[in-house]
Amino acid sequence: MPELPEVETVCRQLEPEIEGRRIERLEVLDGRWSRPVPPEVLGEAVSGATIRGLDRRGKYLLLRLDGERTLVMHLRMTGNLILREGEETIDPSEGRRLYESERSTEERHLRARFALDDGRELWFTDPRRFGEAFLLDDADLDQRFAKLGVEPLSPEFTPAALGETAAGRTAPLKSFLLDQSRVAGVGNIYADEALYRARLHPLSPAGSMKAEHLEALCDAVVAALEAGIDAGGSTIDDYRDARGEKGTMQDEFLVHTREGEPCPSCGGEIDRIVVAGRSTYFCPACQVKLRRRPRRRRR
Ligand SMILES: [Zn+2]
């Protein structure tokens, strides 16, 4: 599932390619992508728009359009946003549409197609079809994202801010990091990697972190995400970057999916437990389980 580094990778690759381009036509091929708005209504609203830029908030992609509007897209489980040359999937020598079995995986999973004025196309492909898109006025963006937590790559992400969000919380650190209303964009992979880097046990209660833990976790979240971005994201299942390439972060995981393998630091075995329904990988020797702190008595 794409997390912040994967979405950021797509964003950084795509923006210079599509900024200033005009969307000749948006064709929505799957009603689930645009619902509850009918596909042809969304398609008509976006067709003809000029792209001002592409941003990210949490795991959301924000396609800035003229008219102070933004098309918000979420890749969810298996969505990909890929820039393609227009003719690639139709066999030009035969001039016919290819048979289902011959068509590329991307074309079979195509949910929406943006035809750009330079002849290229931007494809939203999604085998599991959980991805979505909706058009908002820029004025409504803040309200739409009001419940999204602090952006971990922004200056607002500080040990103090993290401490404020975690204060009094008994939820395990792993669940705390997965909660998009606390820290935006961190998912299962980067939560494991960040907790390992911070030397914190995933079952430690979030509210039990002291100043040094908050500082360590803050640094670790940023380091884990930046490692992911540097590697072009992780490809475990379906993720592809904007050029259709796999990321390489999965080869560099410190603990995630490494059950039974040696810890890069102490050589002990990486363990796997389930937290909040998600597989969680950690080193039992290196990662300290914090004790729950007694609640401060209210006066
Ligand atoms: Zn270890």
mmCIF file of C-alpha atoms and ligand atoms in Angstrom:
data_model
loop_
_atom_site.group_PDB
_atom_site.id
_atom_site.type_symbol
_atom_site.label_atom_id
_atom_site.label_comp_id
_atom_site.label_asym_id
_atom_site.label_seq_id
_atom_site.Cartn_x
_atom_site.Cartn_y
_atom_site.Cartn_z
ATOM 1 C CA MET A 1 0.000 0.000 0.000
ATOM 2 C CA PRO A 2 1.475 3.355 -0.989
ATOM 3 C CA GLU A 3 2.539 5.467 1.964
ATOM 4 C CA LEU A 4 3.986 8.967 2.144
ATOM 5 C CA PRO A 5 7.314 8.158 0.380
ATOM 6 C CA GLU A 6 5.558 6.436 -2.511
ATOM 7 C CA VAL A 7 3.093 9.294 -2.986
ATOM 8 C CA GLU A 8 5.892 11.849 -2.610
ATOM 9 C CA THR A 9 7.936 10.004 -5.254
ATOM 10 C CA VAL A 10 5.058 10.139 -7.737
ATOM 11 C CA CYS A 11 4.511 13.786 -6.903
ATOM 12 C CA ARG A 12 8.158 14.803 -7.414
ATOM 13 C CA GLN A 13 8.448 12.888 -10.687
ATOM 14 C CA LEU A 14 5.181 14.096 -12.147
ATOM 15 C CA GLU A 15 5.059 17.741 -11.208
ATOM 16 C CA PRO A 16 7.774 19.039 -13.579
ATOM 17 C CA GLU A 17 6.244 16.967 -16.399
ATOM 18 C CA ILE A 18 2.654 18.143 -16.069
ATOM 19 C CA GLU A 19 2.830 21.636 -14.592
ATOM 20 C CA GLY A 20 1.324 24.140 -17.011
ATOM 21 C CA ARG A 21 -0.146 21.409 -19.225
ATOM 22 C CA ARG A 22 -3.766 21.526 -20.233
ATOM 23 C CA ILE A 23 -5.980 18.505 -19.648
ATOM 24 C CA GLU A 24 -7.679 18.064 -23.023
ATOM 25 C CA ARG A 25 -9.934 15.404 -21.633
ATOM 26 C CA LEU A 26 -10.467 13.398 -18.459
ATOM 27 C CA GLU A 27 -12.114 10.076 -19.101
ATOM 28 C CA VAL A 28 -13.330 8.302 -15.965
ATOM 29 C CA LEU A 29 -13.738 4.610 -16.785
ATOM 30 C CA ASP A 30 -14.800 3.396 -13.346
ATOM 31 C CA GLY A 31 -17.665 4.912 -11.395
ATOM 32 C CA ARG A 32 -16.104 3.783 -8.113
ATOM 33 C CA TRP A 33 -13.205 6.157 -8.659
ATOM 34 C CA SER A 34 -15.369 9.284 -8.721
ATOM 35 C CA ARG A 35 -18.360 8.227 -6.642
ATOM 36 C CA PRO A 36 -20.716 9.631 -5.555
ATOM 37 C CA VAL A 37 -20.127 11.964 -8.505
ATOM 38 C CA PRO A 38 -21.038 10.301 -11.833
ATOM 39 C CA PRO A 39 -17.925 9.633 -13.994
ATOM 40 C CA GLU A 40 -19.074 11.859 -16.850
ATOM 41 C CA VAL A 41 -19.762 14.776 -14.485
ATOM 42 C CA LEU A 42 -16.255 14.663 -13.011
ATOM 43 C CA GLY A 43 -14.783 14.129 -16.464
ATOM 44 C CA GLU A 44 -16.547 17.170 -17.853
ATOM 45 C CA ALA A 45 -15.593 19.355 -14.872
ATOM 46 C CA VAL A 46 -11.879 18.592 -15.257
ATOM 47 C CA SER A 47 -11.638 18.471 -19.074
ATOM 48 C CA GLY A 48 -10.109 21.684 -20.412
ATOM 49 C CA ALA A 49 -8.475 22.638 -17.114
ATOM 50 C CA THR A 50 -4.864 23.795 -16.896
ATOM 51 C CA ILE A 51 -2.629 22.131 -14.290
ATOM 52 C CA ARG A 52 -1.091 24.610 -11.843
ATOM 53 C CA GLY A 53 0.902 21.992 -9.965
ATOM 54 C CA LEU A 54 0.883 18.774 -7.990
ATOM 55 C CA ASP A 55 1.185 18.609 -4.203
ATOM 56 C CA ARG A 56 0.861 16.014 -1.478
ATOM 57 C CA ARG A 57 -0.930 16.109 1.844
ATOM 58 C CA GLY A 58 -0.522 12.931 3.899
ATOM 59 C CA LYS A 59 -1.129 10.186 1.348
ATOM 60 C CA TYR A 60 -3.338 12.398 -0.829
ATOM 61 C CA LEU A 61 -2.231 13.785 -4.191
ATOM 62 C CA LEU A 62 -3.487 17.291 -4.919
ATOM 63 C CA LEU A 63 -3.717 18.128 -8.622
ATOM 64 C CA ARG A 64 -4.008 21.938 -8.635
ATOM 65 C CA LEU A 65 -6.226 23.187 -11.451
ATOM 66 C CA ASP A 66 -7.090 26.629 -12.729
ATOM 67 C CA GLY A 67 -10.263 28.215 -11.443
ATOM 68 C CA GLU A 68 -8.949 27.722 -7.870
ATOM 69 C CA ARG A 69 -9.929 24.087 -7.870
ATOM 70 C CA THR A 70 -8.048 20.950 -6.851
ATOM 71 C CA LEU A 71 -8.587 17.362 -7.919
ATOM 72 C CA VAL A 72 -7.757 15.304 -4.832
ATOM 73 C CA MET A 73 -6.686 11.703 -5.496
ATOM 74 C CA HIS A 74 -5.917 8.846 -3.126
ATOM 75 C CA LEU A 75 -4.123 5.706 -4.329
ATOM 76 C CA ARG A 76 -5.432 3.572 -1.412
ATOM 77 C CA MET A 77 -4.288 -0.102 -1.687
ATOM 78 C CA THR A 78 -3.100 -0.574 -5.240
ATOM 79 C CA GLY A 79 -3.562 2.701 -7.135
ATOM 80 C CA ASN A 80 -0.822 4.050 -9.401
ATOM 81 C CA LEU A 81 -0.554 7.306 -11.283
ATOM 82 C CA ILE A 82 1.558 6.791 -14.376
ATOM 83 C CA LEU A 83 2.597 9.124 -17.176
ATOM 84 C CA ARG A 84 2.418 7.426 -20.556
ATOM 85 C CA GLU A 85 2.927 8.151 -24.195
ATOM 86 C CA GLY A 86 -0.492 8.078 -25.818
ATOM 87 C CA GLU A 87 -0.135 5.237 -28.335
ATOM 88 C CA GLU A 88 1.681 2.721 -26.197
ATOM 89 C CA THR A 89 -1.169 0.353 -25.541
ATOM 90 C CA ILE A 90 -2.811 0.244 -28.954
ATOM 91 C CA ASP A 91 -0.927 -1.827 -31.500
ATOM 92 C CA PRO A 92 -0.191 0.739 -34.254
ATOM 93 C CA SER A 93 0.841 -1.807 -36.902
ATOM 94 C CA GLU A 94 -2.508 -3.533 -36.854
ATOM 95 C CA GLY A 95 -4.606 -0.535 -35.927
ATOM 96 C CA ARG A 96 -6.856 -2.581 -33.740
ATOM 97 C CA ARG A 97 -7.572 -2.592 -30.074
ATOM 98 C CA LEU A 98 -5.637 -5.410 -28.453
ATOM 99 C CA TYR A 99 -7.389 -8.416 -27.025
ATOM 100 C CA GLU A 100 -7.823 -8.565 -23.260
ATOM 101 C CA SER A 101 -5.094 -11.179 -22.873
ATOM 102 C CA GLU A 102 -2.651 -9.094 -24.897
ATOM 103 C CA ARG A 103 -3.234 -5.801 -23.202
ATOM 104 C CA SER A 104 -0.802 -4.582 -20.617
ATOM 105 C CA THR A 105 -1.651 -4.966 -16.956
ATOM 106 C CA GLU A 106 -1.895 -1.208 -16.739
ATOM 107 C CA GLU A 107 -4.543 -1.004 -19.392
ATOM 108 C CA ARG A 108 -6.611 -3.752 -17.807
ATOM 109 C CA HIS A 109 -6.594 -1.845 -14.522
ATOM 110 C CA LEU A 110 -7.102 1.591 -16.022
ATOM 111 C CA ARG A 111 -9.673 3.597 -14.019
ATOM 112 C CA ALA A 112 -9.165 7.116 -15.327
ATOM 113 C CA ARG A 113 -7.234 8.649 -18.199
ATOM 114 C CA PHE A 114 -6.109 12.272 -18.508
ATOM 115 C CA ALA A 115 -5.259 13.229 -22.086
ATOM 116 C CA LEU A 116 -2.748 16.089 -21.943
ATOM 117 C CA ASP A 117 -2.199 18.757 -24.586
ATOM 118 C CA ASP A 118 1.324 17.465 -25.361
ATOM 119 C CA GLY A 119 -0.065 14.110 -26.514
ATOM 120 C CA ARG A 120 0.885 12.255 -23.370
ATOM 121 C CA GLU A 121 -1.557 10.627 -20.993
ATOM 122 C CA LEU A 122 -1.732 10.370 -17.261
ATOM 123 C CA TRP A 123 -3.229 7.055 -16.178
ATOM 124 C CA PHE A 124 -4.747 6.170 -12.854
ATOM 125 C CA THR A 125 -4.556 2.373 -12.690
ATOM 126 C CA ASP A 126 -5.873 0.360 -9.763
ATOM 127 C CA PRO A 127 -6.364 -3.449 -9.694
ATOM 128 C CA ARG A 128 -8.274 -3.489 -6.400
ATOM 129 C CA ARG A 129 -10.292 -0.352 -7.186
ATOM 130 C CA PHE A 130 -10.155 1.322 -3.776
ATOM 131 C CA GLY A 131 -8.526 4.467 -5.190
ATOM 132 C CA GLU A 132 -10.643 7.582 -5.389
ATOM 133 C CA ALA A 133 -10.805 11.145 -6.635
ATOM 134 C CA PHE A 134 -12.879 14.203 -5.889
ATOM 135 C CA LEU A 135 -12.863 17.812 -7.030
ATOM 136 C CA LEU A 136 -12.820 20.595 -4.451
ATOM 137 C CA ASP A 137 -12.691 24.367 -4.455
ATOM 138 C CA ASP A 138 -9.370 25.434 -2.968
ATOM 139 C CA ALA A 139 -11.309 27.289 -0.272
ATOM 140 C CA ASP A 140 -12.669 23.953 0.998
ATOM 141 C CA LEU A 141 -9.341 22.122 1.172
ATOM 142 C CA ASP A 142 -8.424 23.113 4.731
ATOM 143 C CA GLN A 143 -11.745 21.947 6.044
ATOM 144 C CA ARG A 144 -11.493 18.662 4.135
ATOM 145 C CA PHE A 145 -8.087 17.941 5.682
ATOM 146 C CA ALA A 146 -8.830 19.362 9.138
ATOM 147 C CA LYS A 147 -8.707 15.908 10.710
ATOM 148 C CA LEU A 148 -5.422 14.956 9.106
ATOM 149 C CA GLY A 149 -2.505 14.968 11.554
ATOM 150 C CA VAL A 150 0.778 16.847 11.383
ATOM 151 C CA GLU A 151 2.791 16.548 8.151
ATOM 152 C CA PRO A 152 5.979 14.697 9.187
ATOM 153 C CA LEU A 153 8.238 16.366 6.612
ATOM 154 C CA SER A 154 7.101 19.861 7.604
ATOM 155 C CA PRO A 155 8.691 22.243 10.145
ATOM 156 C CA GLU A 156 5.620 21.725 12.351
ATOM 157 C CA PHE A 157 6.695 18.143 13.068
ATOM 158 C CA THR A 158 8.697 18.633 16.267
ATOM 159 C CA PRO A 159 9.238 16.541 19.428
ATOM 160 C CA ALA A 160 6.999 19.027 21.254
ATOM 161 C CA ALA A 161 4.190 18.669 18.701
ATOM 162 C CA LEU A 162 4.522 14.887 18.786
ATOM 163 C CA GLY A 163 4.431 14.970 22.584
ATOM 164 C CA GLU A 164 1.283 17.024 22.563
ATOM 165 C CA THR A 165 -0.458 14.551 20.248
ATOM 166 C CA ALA A 166 0.726 11.546 22.262
ATOM 167 C CA ALA A 167 -0.001 12.918 25.727
ATOM 168 C CA GLY A 168 -2.287 10.680 27.768
ATOM 169 C CA ARG A 169 -2.647 8.093 24.970
ATOM 170 C CA THR A 170 -2.486 4.463 25.996
ATOM 171 C CA ALA A 171 -2.604 3.142 22.408
ATOM 172 C CA PRO A 172 0.547 1.236 21.360
ATOM 173 C CA LEU A 173 3.092 3.335 19.488
ATOM 174 C CA LYS A 174 2.521 1.284 16.349
ATOM 175 C CA SER A 175 -1.207 2.091 16.298
ATOM 176 C CA PHE A 176 -0.465 5.691 17.188
ATOM 177 C CA LEU A 177 1.809 6.101 14.162
ATOM 178 C CA LEU A 178 -0.730 4.441 11.847
ATOM 179 C CA ASP A 179 -3.447 6.861 12.950
ATOM 180 C CA GLN A 180 -3.658 9.437 10.129
ATOM 181 C CA SER A 181 -5.182 11.991 12.498
ATOM 182 C CA ARG A 182 -1.952 12.003 14.562
ATOM 183 C CA VAL A 183 0.847 11.853 11.982
ATOM 184 C CA ALA A 184 -0.203 12.046 8.319
ATOM 185 C CA GLY A 185 1.191 9.664 5.723
ATOM 186 C CA VAL A 186 2.889 7.012 7.871
ATOM 187 C CA GLY A 187 1.640 3.475 7.206
ATOM 188 C CA ASN A 188 2.628 -0.055 8.176
ATOM 189 C CA ILE A 189 6.056 -0.109 6.546
ATOM 190 C CA TYR A 190 7.433 3.202 7.734
ATOM 191 C CA ALA A 191 5.929 2.868 11.228
ATOM 192 C CA ASP A 192 7.994 -0.327 11.741
ATOM 193 C CA GLU A 193 11.103 1.252 10.281
ATOM 194 C CA ALA A 194 10.732 4.425 12.363
ATOM 195 C CA LEU A 195 10.170 2.545 15.639
ATOM 196 C CA TYR A 196 13.227 0.425 14.982
ATOM 197 C CA ARG A 197 15.352 3.484 14.251
ATOM 198 C CA ALA A 198 14.046 5.120 17.447
ATOM 199 C CA ARG A 199 14.749 1.930 19.455
ATOM 200 C CA LEU A 200 11.171 1.928 20.708
ATOM 201 C CA HIS A 201 9.046 -1.204 21.122
ATOM 202 C CA PRO A 202 5.869 -1.057 19.021
ATOM 203 C CA LEU A 203 3.699 -1.977 22.016
ATOM 204 C CA SER A 204 4.918 0.901 24.187
ATOM 205 C CA PRO A 205 2.005 3.149 25.145
ATOM 206 C CA ALA A 206 2.204 6.350 23.078
ATOM 207 C CA GLY A 207 1.732 8.533 26.137
ATOM 208 C CA SER A 208 4.705 6.937 27.901
ATOM 209 C CA MET A 209 7.358 8.693 25.798
ATOM 210 C CA LYS A 210 9.690 11.043 27.631
ATOM 211 C CA ALA A 211 11.520 13.960 26.023
ATOM 212 C CA GLU A 212 14.392 11.821 24.742
ATOM 213 C CA HIS A 213 11.980 9.282 23.223
ATOM 214 C CA LEU A 214 9.966 12.001 21.508
ATOM 215 C CA GLU A 215 13.117 13.419 20.015
ATOM 216 C CA ALA A 216 14.305 9.995 18.881
ATOM 217 C CA LEU A 217 10.944 9.121 17.328
ATOM 218 C CA CYS A 218 10.633 12.465 15.586
ATOM 219 C CA ASP A 219 14.074 12.042 13.988
ATOM 220 C CA ALA A 220 13.354 8.384 13.201
ATOM 221 C CA VAL A 221 10.065 9.062 11.400
ATOM 222 C CA VAL A 222 11.757 11.663 9.207
ATOM 223 C CA ALA A 223 14.784 9.411 8.564
ATOM 224 C CA ALA A 224 12.596 6.409 7.664
ATOM 225 C CA LEU A 225 10.439 8.462 5.293
ATOM 226 C CA GLU A 226 13.436 10.108 3.659
ATOM 227 C CA ALA A 227 15.106 6.742 3.132
ATOM 228 C CA GLY A 228 11.890 5.645 1.416
ATOM 229 C CA ILE A 229 11.829 8.720 -0.820
ATOM 230 C CA ASP A 230 15.524 8.315 -1.688
ATOM 231 C CA ALA A 231 14.828 4.736 -2.802
ATOM 232 C CA GLY A 232 11.862 5.811 -4.936
ATOM 233 C CA GLY A 233 9.413 4.152 -2.539
ATOM 234 C CA SER A 234 8.776 0.492 -1.710
ATOM 235 C CA THR A 235 7.225 -2.025 -4.066
ATOM 236 C CA ILE A 236 5.816 -5.010 -2.212
ATOM 237 C CA ASP A 237 2.738 -5.573 -4.355
ATOM 238 C CA ASP A 238 1.595 -3.183 -7.005
ATOM 239 C CA TYR A 239 3.190 0.171 -6.396
ATOM 240 C CA ARG A 240 4.895 1.784 -9.390
ATOM 241 C CA ASP A 241 6.292 5.278 -9.639
ATOM 242 C CA ALA A 242 5.114 7.814 -12.209
ATOM 243 C CA ARG A 243 7.386 6.197 -14.809
ATOM 244 C CA GLY A 244 5.951 2.756 -14.151
ATOM 245 C CA GLU A 245 9.101 1.599 -12.330
ATOM 246 C CA LYS A 246 9.227 -0.301 -9.054
ATOM 247 C CA GLY A 247 10.714 1.341 -5.965
ATOM 248 C CA THR A 248 13.714 -0.293 -4.276
ATOM 249 C CA MET A 249 13.061 0.510 -0.619
ATOM 250 C CA GLN A 250 11.873 -3.073 -0.003
ATOM 251 C CA ASP A 251 15.510 -4.169 -0.437
ATOM 252 C CA GLU A 252 16.592 -1.734 2.253
ATOM 253 C CA PHE A 253 14.086 -2.432 5.015
ATOM 254 C CA LEU A 254 15.790 -2.649 8.399
ATOM 255 C CA VAL A 255 13.069 -4.773 10.018
ATOM 256 C CA HIS A 256 9.839 -4.665 8.012
ATOM 257 C CA THR A 257 9.080 -8.142 6.490
ATOM 258 C CA ARG A 258 12.399 -9.392 7.928
ATOM 259 C CA GLU A 259 11.009 -11.927 10.426
ATOM 260 C CA GLY A 260 13.703 -14.402 11.540
ATOM 261 C CA GLU A 261 16.495 -12.422 9.893
ATOM 262 C CA PRO A 262 19.309 -10.889 11.939
ATOM 263 C CA CYS A 263 18.839 -7.409 13.392
ATOM 264 C CA PRO A 264 21.215 -5.034 11.534
ATOM 265 C CA SER A 265 22.372 -3.689 14.874
ATOM 266 C CA CYS A 266 22.640 -6.561 17.405
ATOM 267 C CA GLY A 267 22.382 -9.633 15.167
ATOM 268 C CA GLY A 268 19.449 -11.018 17.162
ATOM 269 C CA GLU A 269 16.342 -12.322 15.396
ATOM 270 C CA ILE A 270 13.730 -9.918 14.090
ATOM 271 C CA ASP A 271 10.352 -10.805 15.557
ATOM 272 C CA ARG A 272 6.855 -10.396 14.131
ATOM 273 C CA ILE A 273 3.718 -9.650 16.132
ATOM 274 C CA VAL A 274 0.292 -8.360 15.125
ATOM 275 C CA VAL A 275 -0.676 -4.879 16.311
ATOM 276 C CA ALA A 276 -3.928 -3.220 15.278
ATOM 277 C CA GLY A 277 -4.442 -6.085 12.828
ATOM 278 C CA ARG A 278 -1.177 -5.327 11.045
ATOM 279 C CA SER A 279 2.005 -7.398 10.890
ATOM 280 C CA THR A 280 4.609 -5.601 12.949
ATOM 281 C CA TYR A 281 8.339 -6.322 12.757
ATOM 282 C CA PHE A 282 10.839 -5.321 15.434
ATOM 283 C CA CYS A 283 13.965 -6.347 17.329
ATOM 284 C CA PRO A 284 13.029 -7.497 20.843
ATOM 285 C CA ALA A 285 16.576 -6.806 22.052
ATOM 286 C CA CYS A 286 17.093 -3.321 20.620
ATOM 287 C CA GLN A 287 13.629 -1.830 20.995
ATOM 288 C CA VAL A 288 12.740 -0.799 24.536
ATOM 289 C CA LYS A 289 9.226 -1.332 25.805
ATOM 290 C CA LEU A 290 8.314 1.767 27.770
ATOM 291 C CA ARG A 291 6.183 1.471 30.867
ATOM 292 C CA ARG A 292 2.918 3.236 31.073
ATOM 293 C CA ARG A 293 3.360 6.481 32.931
ATOM 294 C CA PRO A 294 1.020 7.177 35.818
ATOM 295 C CA ARG A 295 -1.519 9.829 34.896
ATOM 296 C CA ARG A 296 -0.839 13.209 36.353
ATOM 297 C CA ARG A 297 -3.278 14.024 39.076
ATOM 298 C CA ARG A 298 -5.612 16.794 38.057
ATOM 299 C CA ARG A 299 -5.988 19.679 40.400
HETATM 300 ZN ZN ZN B 1 18.626 -5.755 17.620
#
